[in-house]
Amino acid sequence: MKIVDARVIVTCPGRNFVTLKIITDDGVTGVGDATLNGRELSVAAYLTEHVIPALIGRDPARIEDTWQYLYKGAYWRRGPVTMTAIAAVDTALWDIKGKVAGLPVYQLLGGRCRDGVTVYGHASAETVDEVLTEVARYVDLGYKAVRVQTGVPGLATTYGVGRGQMYYEPADAAIASEAVWSTDRYFAHVPGVFAQVRDAFGPGLKLLHDVHHRLTPIEAARLGKSLEPYALTWMEDPVPAELQEGFRLIRQHTTTPIAVGEVFNTVWDCRELIQEQLIDYIRTTVVHAGGISHLRRIFDLAALHHVRSGSHGATDLSPVCMAAALHVDLSIPNFGLQEYMRHTPETDAVFPHGYHFADGYLHPSEEPGLGVDIDEELAARYPYRPAALPVNRLEDGTMHSW
Ligand code: EZ4
Ligand code: CO
């Protein structure tokens, strides 16, 4: 069997997605998500110009060898663009392998370790009253875990607060919009939010919160301590994670569990965090951390150190990534939670898929392969629109992490 063609499909059914489709001489095809929010065309060009020409004629069964070829062969290792491109190829090859074997990919990864994949939804709203209604809506839908984000009084916009129930996308303008941040205003507000949510819903509901890289380690330590009475399942991205040892300080001060990893590309980005047990959940994904093959490597290291998975699953990761993530989630021993934000009906139509939600759990498709595809005719009706993620400044104008 040989790879005879591959194409990159860019589509914007409400937001931009990049998809790689690999075609073999037997007519079997595989898909991989290649979406890097706000930087989509860089990955599309990387694939078209540098990867696809080298794929033609290769044996699609050689997944690991192809991964090594693309990783070592780039010479310039790692980074989000390279690793997203490698992820797309790897994911598409697992899809092909599953179809050839006649098995859903989770069976090739060792089979089920659980009955379903526990997901968390996003309850977000400007005010606490509104967010309580949103949390209740998720509980009614059967969710067992909910991420809670609200506006911060005194700040015009806050990360993590969607526009309406189904539209979250923060990449909203061709040139990045600017947000303003105040750690003091945030600290004055957020513990009270969780006091009210925990009081309203009792101890049975898993509650999560994303800090979105806004704090220093000692500030994160203080936040974690102040949230301890509300027993969060995790505090996400408390600090920018380039400095892995920065987490030691947070760890010394608080028992609030820590989750990190949505911007990581490889095991090298989280090796110390995992080996020193500085985190509780590693949130790397199929699409941004080198595909199913490399994500498994990260999760295997994590399993040795009591760290569980908590993969990123925002709506800028396409249904192709979500389908692939579920096969991994189902088959690893150290699964924690899977983020699931739900795509819009337009996106679901472009990416027909067999995974489904029931009573707080997602279940992968039982079809051979990943159980997801792209409707290329429909995709062509939604041309690419430039959209960048926001940038962030402190109230005095200093640039800050968004
Ligand atoms: O802001 O995926 O946990 N989820 C997040 C996301 C990120 C977006 C960036 O593209 O932090 O919503
Ligand atoms: Co996040």
GROMACS .gro file of C-alpha atoms and ligand atoms in nm, residues 120 147 168 210-213 236-237 262 283 312 339, ligand 2:
model
   14
  120TYR     CA    1  -1.635   1.869   3.120
  147ARG     CA    2  -1.552   2.458   3.404
  168TYR     CA    3  -1.705   3.079   2.240
  210ASP     CA    4  -0.891   2.817   3.387
  211VAL     CA    5  -0.649   3.093   3.493
  212HIS     CA    6  -0.515   3.126   3.136
  213HIS     CA    7  -0.150   3.194   3.219
  236GLU     CA    8  -0.571   2.531   3.487
  237ASP     CA    9  -0.269   2.714   3.345
  262GLU     CA   10  -0.276   2.307   2.612
  283ARG     CA   11  -0.370   1.876   2.906
  312HIS     CA   12  -0.774   2.034   2.577
  339GLU     CA   13  -1.268   1.899   2.768
  404CO      CO   14  -0.720   2.663   2.891
   0.00000   0.00000   0.00000
